[in-house]
Amino acid sequence: MRRLLRKSSSRPSAPLLPDTLTLARGPVPLTVRRNPRAKRLILRLAPGADGLIVTAPQSASVATILDFLERNRGWAEARVAARPVGLVVEHDAVLPFRDGTLRVRHAPGRRATLIERGAAGEAVLHVGGEPAAVGRRVMDALKREARKDLQAAVDRHAAAVGIKPAALTLKDTRSRWGSCSHDRRLAFSWRIVMAPPEVLDYLAAHEVAHLREMNHGPKFWALCRELCPGMDAGRDWLRSEGGALHAIRFG
């Protein structure tokens, strides 16, 4: 009995999207995000300038995305070369803080973490413990200050709209500075305490406005502006300067 030989149905495997893009300075982390609302490919630096993000339509093929990356390699090279150098938090580091700066002073034998005004009016953060824990202790202190500032701003704006949020939590998100869920839970990046107070106020007003308008339509922006008349300056600051705050490394 004669048997018919079947041809192999195996096909060459489709190319995969890399998780890094190799540039002149070395490999850079690459994230590809599919967005059903996207109509074109968009390439941008990740918050904190520690990688690249491609936003792609659902229908974009791997080959199309790879070709897009190759065509925009020069743009990526220039942006990565110009990205801010991340500040490492350690003894004598100077951080942006509210409307000024915050100098870190480490004394191993110190027990309490304390913020005080220095002789020249500069805010000074005194921390103790092992040198390896300085970054974490500074981060904990900033989180406490962020919660205090954000709670005060949220309470003020929430009273204006007549809606009280269910909760306020702090995160270290890089994709967004704040969020509001449908069950009235607000979340913020604690790094906002390093921004000028008017920027923090805009962020609080933005998320509180979502308690009434869960969208970014005209009514939302009108309410946001009513709560924070200087919202344009706050929004512009986050877009132009916010990445530098994400670049600060706390160990």
Backbone as numpy.savetxt, mean C-alpha at the origin, in Angstrom:
# Nx Ny Nz CAx CAy CAz Cx Cy Cz
-4.84 -59.99 -36.67 -5.70 -58.79 -36.67 -4.81 -57.56 -36.67
-5.09 -56.70 -37.59 -4.24 -55.53 -37.73 -4.70 -54.44 -36.76
-3.78 -53.86 -36.06 -4.06 -52.78 -35.15 -3.68 -51.44 -35.79
-4.52 -50.49 -35.58 -4.22 -49.16 -36.08 -3.46 -48.39 -35.01
-2.35 -47.81 -35.45 -1.55 -47.03 -34.51 -2.09 -45.61 -34.43
-2.36 -45.17 -33.25 -2.84 -43.81 -33.05 -1.67 -42.83 -32.92
-1.84 -41.72 -33.56 -0.81 -40.68 -33.42 -0.92 -40.07 -32.02
0.22 -39.71 -31.51 0.24 -39.10 -30.18 -0.53 -37.79 -30.21
-1.40 -37.59 -29.21 -2.21 -36.37 -29.14 -1.54 -35.31 -28.28
-0.31 -35.60 -27.83 0.37 -34.62 -26.97 0.72 -33.38 -27.75
0.52 -32.22 -27.13 0.82 -30.95 -27.76 1.87 -30.22 -26.95
2.61 -29.35 -27.59 3.58 -28.56 -26.82 2.86 -27.78 -25.73
3.43 -27.77 -24.55 2.80 -27.07 -23.44 2.80 -25.57 -23.70
1.72 -24.93 -23.28 1.60 -23.49 -23.48 2.59 -22.77 -22.59
3.10 -21.63 -23.05 4.04 -20.88 -22.22 3.37 -20.40 -20.94
4.15 -20.35 -19.89 3.63 -19.91 -18.60 4.11 -18.49 -18.32
3.32 -17.79 -17.52 3.72 -16.45 -17.14 4.77 -16.53 -16.04
5.87 -15.81 -16.18 6.91 -15.85 -15.15 6.48 -15.09 -13.90
7.09 -15.41 -12.76 6.80 -14.66 -11.55 7.86 -13.58 -11.29
8.82 -13.47 -12.22 9.79 -12.39 -12.17 10.05 -11.90 -13.59
10.50 -10.67 -13.69 10.92 -10.12 -14.97 12.38 -9.73 -14.84
13.23 -10.31 -15.67 14.66 -10.05 -15.58 15.01 -8.74 -16.27
15.53 -7.80 -15.49 15.94 -6.51 -15.99 17.45 -6.35 -15.81
17.98 -5.21 -16.23 19.42 -4.98 -16.13 19.91 -5.08 -14.69
19.06 -4.68 -13.73 19.45 -4.70 -12.32 19.18 -6.05 -11.66
18.65 -6.99 -12.43 18.36 -8.31 -11.88 16.88 -8.62 -11.95
16.46 -9.77 -11.44 15.05 -10.15 -11.50 14.18 -9.29 -10.58
13.01 -8.91 -11.06 12.06 -8.11 -10.30 10.76 -8.91 -10.19
10.17 -9.02 -8.99 8.91 -9.75 -8.84 7.83 -9.23 -9.79
7.11 -10.16 -10.40 6.07 -9.81 -11.37 4.76 -10.47 -10.96
3.69 -9.68 -10.91 2.35 -10.18 -10.60 1.42 -9.84 -11.75
0.68 -10.82 -12.24 -0.30 -10.60 -13.30 -1.69 -10.78 -12.71
-2.51 -9.76 -12.84 -3.86 -9.79 -12.29 -4.88 -9.72 -13.41
-5.75 -10.70 -13.48 -6.83 -10.70 -14.47 -8.00 -9.89 -13.92
-8.49 -8.97 -14.72 -9.61 -8.13 -14.29 -10.68 -8.16 -15.37
-11.87 -8.66 -15.04 -12.93 -8.75 -16.06 -13.36 -7.39 -16.62
-13.07 -6.31 -15.89 -13.44 -4.98 -16.37 -12.33 -4.31 -17.17
-11.13 -4.90 -17.16 -10.01 -4.30 -17.89 -10.20 -4.45 -19.39
-9.91 -3.39 -20.13 -10.05 -3.40 -21.58 -8.71 -3.39 -22.30
-7.66 -3.17 -21.52 -6.32 -3.18 -22.10 -5.31 -3.58 -21.04
-4.11 -3.87 -21.48 -3.04 -4.24 -20.56 -2.44 -2.99 -19.93
-2.18 -3.05 -18.62 -1.59 -1.93 -17.89 -0.43 -2.46 -17.06
0.70 -1.77 -17.12 1.88 -2.13 -16.35 2.19 -1.00 -15.38
2.42 -1.35 -14.10 2.76 -0.33 -13.12 3.66 -0.93 -12.04
4.31 -0.03 -11.29 5.10 -0.47 -10.15 4.17 -0.89 -9.02
4.54 -1.91 -8.30 3.77 -2.32 -7.13 3.93 -1.27 -6.04
2.94 -1.13 -5.15 3.10 -0.22 -4.01 4.36 -0.58 -3.23
5.14 0.42 -2.90 6.42 0.16 -2.26 7.53 -0.03 -3.25
7.17 -0.06 -4.54 8.15 -0.17 -5.64 9.01 -1.42 -5.53
8.44 -2.50 -4.98 9.22 -3.73 -4.83 8.84 -4.78 -5.87
8.20 -4.38 -6.95 7.84 -5.32 -8.00 7.04 -4.63 -9.08
6.60 -5.42 -10.05 5.80 -4.92 -11.16 4.46 -5.64 -11.17
3.41 -4.93 -11.56 2.07 -5.51 -11.65 1.51 -5.28 -13.05
1.01 -6.34 -13.65 0.32 -6.24 -14.93 -1.15 -6.52 -14.69
-2.01 -5.59 -15.09 -3.45 -5.80 -15.07 -3.87 -6.17 -16.49
-4.52 -7.31 -16.62 -4.84 -7.83 -17.95 -6.32 -8.20 -18.06
-6.90 -8.01 -19.24 -8.28 -8.48 -19.47 -8.32 -10.01 -19.35
-9.47 -10.54 -19.06 -9.61 -11.99 -18.94 -9.23 -12.69 -20.23
-9.46 -12.04 -21.36 -9.24 -12.69 -22.66 -7.80 -12.62 -23.14
-6.94 -11.87 -22.46 -5.56 -11.72 -22.92 -4.80 -13.04 -22.79
-4.19 -13.48 -23.87 -3.43 -14.73 -23.84 -2.07 -14.52 -23.18
-1.46 -15.63 -22.80 -0.13 -15.56 -22.21 0.85 -14.94 -23.20
0.75 -15.32 -24.45 1.65 -14.78 -25.47 1.48 -13.27 -25.60
0.25 -12.80 -25.53 -0.01 -11.37 -25.63 0.61 -10.62 -24.45
0.49 -11.20 -23.27 1.05 -10.55 -22.08 2.58 -10.54 -22.15
3.18 -11.63 -22.58 4.64 -11.69 -22.70 5.14 -10.67 -23.72
4.42 -10.54 -24.82 4.79 -9.55 -25.83 4.66 -8.13 -25.28
3.61 -7.89 -24.50 3.41 -6.57 -23.88 4.56 -6.24 -22.93
4.99 -7.23 -22.15 6.11 -7.00 -21.23 7.39 -6.68 -21.99
7.62 -7.38 -23.07 8.83 -7.15 -23.85 8.81 -5.75 -24.46
7.66 -5.32 -24.97 7.55 -4.00 -25.58 7.70 -2.87 -24.56
7.39 -3.18 -23.30 7.47 -2.16 -22.25 8.67 -2.37 -21.33
9.62 -3.14 -21.78 10.80 -3.41 -20.96 11.55 -2.12 -20.62
11.68 -1.21 -21.59 12.37 0.05 -21.34 11.70 0.88 -20.26
10.36 0.91 -20.29 9.60 1.63 -19.25 9.89 1.01 -17.88
9.86 -0.31 -17.82 10.10 -1.00 -16.56 11.51 -0.73 -16.05
12.49 -0.76 -16.95 13.88 -0.48 -16.55 13.98 0.90 -15.92
13.37 1.90 -16.55 13.46 3.28 -16.05 12.77 3.43 -14.71
11.59 2.84 -14.56 10.85 3.00 -13.30 11.54 2.27 -12.15
12.04 1.10 -12.41 12.71 0.34 -11.35 14.00 1.05 -10.94
14.70 1.62 -11.89 15.95 2.34 -11.57 15.67 3.58 -10.73
14.49 4.19 -10.91 14.16 5.43 -10.19 13.38 5.18 -8.91
13.11 3.92 -8.57 12.28 3.64 -7.40 13.00 4.08 -6.13
12.23 4.48 -5.10 12.86 4.93 -3.86 13.57 3.80 -3.14
14.70 4.14 -2.54 15.45 3.15 -1.77 14.77 2.99 -0.41
14.43 1.78 -0.06 13.71 1.54 1.19 14.55 1.87 2.41
13.98 2.67 3.30 14.64 3.01 4.55 14.52 1.83 5.51
15.61 1.45 6.14 15.61 0.38 7.13 15.48 1.01 8.51
14.51 0.58 9.29 14.28 1.15 10.61 15.26 0.55 11.61
16.09 1.40 12.16 17.10 1.00 13.14 17.43 2.22 13.99
18.39 2.08 14.89 18.77 3.20 15.76 19.19 4.41 14.93
18.66 5.56 15.28 18.95 6.85 14.68 18.31 7.04 13.30
17.46 6.11 12.88 16.73 6.30 11.62 15.71 7.42 11.81
15.47 8.16 10.74 14.49 9.26 10.78 13.36 8.92 9.83
12.15 8.80 10.38 10.97 8.43 9.60 10.06 9.63 9.41
9.32 9.66 8.31 8.26 10.67 8.21 7.19 10.33 9.25
6.59 11.36 9.84 5.61 11.11 10.90 4.69 12.31 11.03
3.42 12.10 10.71 2.43 13.16 10.79 2.91 14.39 10.02
3.06 15.51 10.69 3.46 16.73 10.00 4.96 17.03 10.13
5.74 16.00 10.48 7.18 16.20 10.65 7.93 14.90 10.49
8.90 14.68 11.40 9.71 13.47 11.36 9.75 12.82 12.73
10.20 11.60 12.75 10.32 10.82 13.98 11.68 10.14 13.99
12.51 10.48 14.96 13.84 9.87 15.07 13.79 8.70 16.05
14.38 7.58 15.66 14.40 6.38 16.50 15.63 6.39 17.38
15.43 6.27 18.67 16.53 6.16 19.63 16.42 4.83 20.36
17.45 4.00 20.24 17.42 2.68 20.84 18.36 2.62 22.04
17.82 2.19 23.18 18.60 1.95 24.39 18.23 0.58 24.91
19.13 -0.42 24.83 18.78 -1.81 25.17 18.12 -1.97 26.53
18.53 -1.19 27.52 17.97 -1.36 28.86 16.63 -0.70 29.09
16.15 0.00 28.11 14.88 0.72 28.29 13.70 -0.24 28.23
12.70 -0.02 29.07 11.53 -0.90 29.10 10.36 -0.32 28.33
10.00 0.90 28.61 8.81 1.50 27.99 9.18 2.16 26.66
8.27 2.05 25.70 8.40 2.75 24.42 7.69 4.08 24.56
8.39 5.16 24.21 7.86 6.49 24.48 8.18 7.44 23.33
7.19 8.24 22.92 7.41 9.31 21.95 7.43 10.63 22.69
8.46 11.41 22.47 8.56 12.73 23.09 9.16 13.72 22.10
9.03 14.99 22.40 9.60 16.03 21.57 11.05 16.28 21.97
11.94 16.30 20.95 13.34 16.56 21.21 13.59 18.05 21.39
14.86 18.39 21.63 15.23 19.77 21.89 14.91 20.69 20.72
15.05 20.17 19.49 14.80 20.99 18.31 13.36 20.87 17.81
12.49 20.30 18.63 11.10 20.14 18.22 10.84 18.87 17.44
11.88 18.08 17.18 11.74 16.83 16.44 11.14 15.77 17.36
10.20 14.98 16.86 9.64 13.88 17.63 10.68 12.76 17.72
10.85 12.22 18.90 11.83 11.15 19.14 11.10 9.95 19.73
11.34 8.78 19.16 10.76 7.54 19.66 11.83 6.73 20.36
11.67 6.54 21.66 12.63 5.78 22.47 12.14 4.34 22.58
12.99 3.39 22.20 12.65 1.97 22.28 13.78 1.21 22.96
13.43 0.08 23.55 14.43 -0.75 24.22 14.51 -2.12 23.58
15.06 -3.09 24.33 15.15 -4.46 23.84 16.35 -4.70 22.96
16.38 -5.90 22.36 17.48 -6.28 21.49 17.47 -5.48 20.20
18.65 -5.23 19.62 18.70 -4.46 18.36 17.85 -5.08 17.26
17.77 -6.41 17.22 17.01 -7.08 16.16 15.52 -6.79 16.25
15.06 -6.35 17.43 13.62 -6.11 17.63 13.24 -4.64 17.48
14.19 -3.78 17.13 13.91 -2.35 17.04 12.80 -2.08 16.01
12.91 -2.67 14.83 11.93 -2.44 13.78 10.53 -2.82 14.22
10.42 -3.98 14.87 9.09 -4.44 15.32 8.53 -3.51 16.39
9.37 -3.06 17.31 8.90 -2.17 18.37 8.46 -0.81 17.81
9.21 -0.32 16.83 8.82 0.94 16.20 7.49 0.77 15.47
7.34 -0.35 14.77 6.09 -0.63 14.06 4.92 -0.70 15.03
5.09 -1.35 16.16 4.02 -1.44 17.15 3.63 -0.06 17.67
4.64 0.79 17.89 4.35 2.15 18.37 3.59 2.95 17.32
3.98 2.81 16.06 3.28 3.53 14.99 1.86 3.03 14.83
1.64 1.74 15.01 0.28 1.20 14.92 -0.62 1.81 16.01
-0.07 1.96 17.21 -0.86 2.56 18.29 -1.23 4.01 17.96
-0.28 4.75 17.41 -0.55 6.13 17.05 -1.53 6.20 15.88
-1.40 5.29 14.93 -2.30 5.26 13.78 -3.73 4.99 14.23
-3.90 4.03 15.13 -5.25 3.72 15.61 -5.87 4.93 16.29
-5.08 5.63 17.08 -5.59 6.80 17.79 -6.03 7.88 16.79
-5.18 8.17 15.82 -5.49 9.22 14.84 -6.67 8.83 13.95
-6.67 7.58 13.48 -7.74 7.14 12.59 -9.08 7.06 13.32
-9.06 6.57 14.56 -10.32 6.48 15.30 -10.94 7.85 15.49
-10.12 8.85 15.82 -10.63 10.20 16.01 -11.22 10.75 14.71
-10.52 10.53 13.59 -11.01 11.03 12.30 -12.27 10.30 11.86
-12.29 8.98 12.03 -13.47 8.19 11.65 -14.68 8.58 12.49
-14.48 8.75 13.79 -15.60 9.13 14.66 -16.19 10.47 14.22
-15.33 11.41 13.86 -15.80 12.73 13.46 -16.60 12.66 12.15
-16.07 11.94 11.17 -16.77 11.85 9.88 -18.02 10.97 9.98
-17.96 9.92 10.79 -19.12 9.05 10.94 -20.28 9.80 11.59
-19.97 10.68 12.52 -21.02 11.49 13.15 -21.66 12.42 12.12
-20.86 12.89 11.16 -21.39 13.80 10.14 -22.35 13.09 9.19
-22.10 11.80 8.90 -22.99 11.07 7.99 -24.08 10.31 8.74
-23.96 10.24 10.07 -24.98 9.57 10.87 -24.96 8.06 10.79
-23.81 7.49 10.46 -23.68 6.03 10.39 -22.42 5.63 11.14
-22.54 4.71 12.07 -21.40 4.28 12.86 -20.82 2.99 12.29
-19.51 2.95 12.04 -18.91 1.71 11.52 -18.95 0.60 12.57
-18.98 -0.63 12.08 -19.04 -1.78 12.99 -17.68 -2.07 13.62
-16.61 -1.76 12.91 -15.27 -2.05 13.43 -14.24 -1.25 12.66
-13.08 -1.09 13.27 -11.94 -0.45 12.61 -10.72 -1.32 12.86
-10.11 -1.80 11.79 -8.93 -2.65 11.92 -7.77 -2.03 11.14
-6.57 -2.40 11.55 -5.35 -1.94 10.90 -4.68 -3.09 10.17
-4.18 -2.82 8.97 -3.49 -3.82 8.18 -2.23 -3.20 7.57
-1.48 -4.00 6.85 -0.31 -3.48 6.13 -0.47 -3.82 4.65
-1.62 -3.47 4.11 -1.92 -3.76 2.71 -1.15 -2.82 1.80
-0.76 -3.34 0.63 -0.04 -2.52 -0.34 -0.90 -2.17 -1.54
-1.98 -2.91 -1.75 -2.83 -2.66 -2.92 -3.80 -1.52 -2.68
-4.12 -1.21 -1.42 -5.05 -0.13 -1.12 -4.74 0.41 0.27
-5.07 1.68 0.48 -4.82 2.32 1.77 -5.95 2.09 2.76
-7.12 1.83 2.25 -8.24 1.60 3.14 -9.33 0.83 2.43
-10.30 0.33 3.19 -11.42 -0.40 2.60 -12.61 -0.32 3.53
-13.79 -0.55 2.94 -15.04 -0.57 3.69 -15.86 -1.75 3.19
-16.23 -2.64 4.07 -17.00 -3.82 3.68 -18.49 -3.52 3.76
-19.30 -4.42 3.18 -20.75 -4.23 3.19 -21.34 -4.33 4.60
-20.60 -4.94 5.54 -21.10 -5.00 6.91 -20.49 -3.89 7.78
-20.07 -2.81 7.13 -19.62 -1.57 7.78 -18.32 -1.73 8.56
-17.46 -2.60 8.11 -16.15 -2.76 8.74 -15.11 -1.98 7.94
-14.42 -1.09 8.62 -13.40 -0.28 7.98 -12.01 -0.85 8.28
-11.14 -0.81 7.29 -9.76 -1.26 7.47 -8.83 -0.22 6.84
-7.70 0.01 7.49 -6.74 1.01 7.02 -5.32 0.47 7.12
-4.46 0.97 6.26 -3.03 0.69 6.41 -2.49 1.58 7.54
-1.85 0.97 8.53 -1.33 1.75 9.65 -0.22 2.71 9.21
0.37 2.48 8.03 1.44 3.37 7.57 0.95 4.78 7.28
-0.36 4.97 7.22 -0.90 6.29 6.95 -0.52 7.28 8.04
-0.16 6.82 9.22 0.22 7.74 10.30 1.52 8.45 9.98
2.28 7.95 9.01 3.52 8.61 8.60 3.25 9.69 7.56
2.03 9.79 7.08 1.65 10.82 6.11 1.19 12.08 6.86
1.13 13.22 6.18 0.61 14.43 6.82 -0.81 14.21 7.33
-1.20 14.87 8.42 -2.53 14.66 9.02 -3.69 14.88 8.04
-3.54 15.83 7.12 -4.64 16.08 6.19 -4.83 14.92 5.21
-3.76 14.16 4.98 -3.86 12.98 4.11 -4.61 11.87 4.85
-4.26 11.68 6.11 -4.98 10.69 6.94 -6.46 11.07 7.03
-6.74 12.36 7.17 -8.13 12.80 7.28 -8.89 12.49 5.99
-8.25 12.71 4.84 -8.91 12.37 3.57 -9.20 10.88 3.50
-8.24 10.05 3.88 -8.44 8.61 3.82 -9.60 8.18 4.71
-9.67 8.72 5.92 -10.77 8.40 6.82 -12.11 8.84 6.22
-12.14 10.05 5.64 -13.37 10.54 5.03 -13.78 9.67 3.85
-12.82 9.23 3.06 -13.09 8.38 1.90 -13.80 7.09 2.32
-13.26 6.43 3.33 -13.85 5.15 3.73 -15.17 5.35 4.47
-15.29 6.40 5.25 -16.57 6.67 5.92 -17.65 6.98 4.89
-17.29 7.69 3.81 -18.27 7.99 2.77 -18.83 6.71 2.15
-18.02 5.64 2.16 -18.50 4.36 1.62 -19.57 3.74 2.52
-19.67 4.16 3.76 -20.72 3.64 4.62 -22.10 3.99 4.06
-22.18 5.11 3.35 -23.43 5.51 2.73 -23.47 5.17 1.25
-22.35 5.35 0.56 -22.28 5.11 -0.88 -21.21 4.06 -1.17
-21.62 2.81 -1.35 -20.67 1.72 -1.59 -20.31 1.66 -3.07
-19.71 2.75 -3.55 -19.33 2.85 -4.96 -18.40 4.04 -5.10
-18.02 4.35 -6.33 -17.22 5.55 -6.59 -17.94 6.44 -7.60
-19.24 6.53 -7.43 -20.05 7.36 -8.32 -20.05 8.81 -7.89
-20.76 9.66 -8.63 -20.82 11.10 -8.32 -21.30 11.40 -6.90
-22.29 10.66 -6.40 -22.79 10.90 -5.04 -21.72 10.60 -4.00
-20.93 9.55 -4.27 -19.86 9.22 -3.33 -18.85 10.36 -3.25
-18.37 10.81 -4.41 -17.34 11.85 -4.42 -17.88 13.17 -3.85
-19.14 13.45 -4.07 -19.73 14.67 -3.50 -19.75 14.59 -1.98
-20.09 13.41 -1.44 -20.10 13.23 0.00 -18.68 13.28 0.56
-17.74 12.65 -0.14 -16.35 12.66 0.30 -15.83 14.10 0.37
-16.14 14.89 -0.63 -15.70 16.29 -0.64 -16.38 17.10 0.45
-17.64 16.77 0.75 -18.35 17.46 1.84 -17.66 17.18 3.17
-17.23 15.93 3.37 -16.55 15.56 4.61 -15.14 16.13 4.67
-14.47 16.16 3.50 -13.07 16.59 3.44 -12.90 17.52 2.24
-13.12 18.81 2.42 -13.00 19.74 1.29 -11.64 19.72 0.60
-10.58 19.36 1.34 -9.25 19.31 0.75 -8.88 17.93 0.22
-9.87 17.14 -0.19 -9.63 15.75 -0.58 -8.68 15.62 -1.77
-8.69 16.58 -2.70 -7.85 16.45 -3.89 -6.37 16.40 -3.52
-5.97 17.24 -2.58 -4.57 17.26 -2.16 -4.20 15.95 -1.47
-5.11 15.43 -0.65 -4.83 14.16 0.03 -4.73 13.01 -0.94
-5.63 12.96 -1.90 -5.61 11.89 -2.90 -4.34 11.98 -3.75
-3.97 13.19 -4.15 -2.76 13.36 -4.97 -1.50 12.96 -4.20
-1.48 13.28 -2.91 -0.31 12.94 -2.09 -0.13 11.43 -2.02
-1.21 10.70 -1.80 -1.11 9.25 -1.73 -0.61 8.66 -3.04
-1.06 9.22 -4.16 -0.64 8.71 -5.46 0.83 8.98 -5.73
1.32 10.14 -5.32 2.70 10.52 -5.66 3.72 10.15 -4.58
3.29 10.17 -3.32 4.24 9.96 -2.23 3.99 8.68 -1.42
2.83 8.07 -1.61 2.50 6.91 -0.78 3.45 5.74 -0.95
4.00 5.56 -2.15 4.91 4.45 -2.37 6.12 4.48 -1.49
6.60 5.68 -1.13 7.77 5.80 -0.27 7.50 5.26 1.13
6.25 5.39 1.59 5.91 4.85 2.91 5.91 3.32 2.88
5.46 2.75 1.79 5.47 1.29 1.67 6.90 0.75 1.55
7.83 1.58 1.12 9.21 1.13 0.93 9.99 1.07 2.23
9.45 1.65 3.32 10.16 1.63 4.60 10.09 0.22 5.18
11.24 -0.30 5.56 11.32 -1.70 6.03 11.52 -1.74 7.54
10.66 -2.49 8.20 10.68 -2.61 9.64 11.29 -3.93 10.13
11.94 -4.64 9.24 12.58 -5.88 9.65 11.64 -7.05 9.62
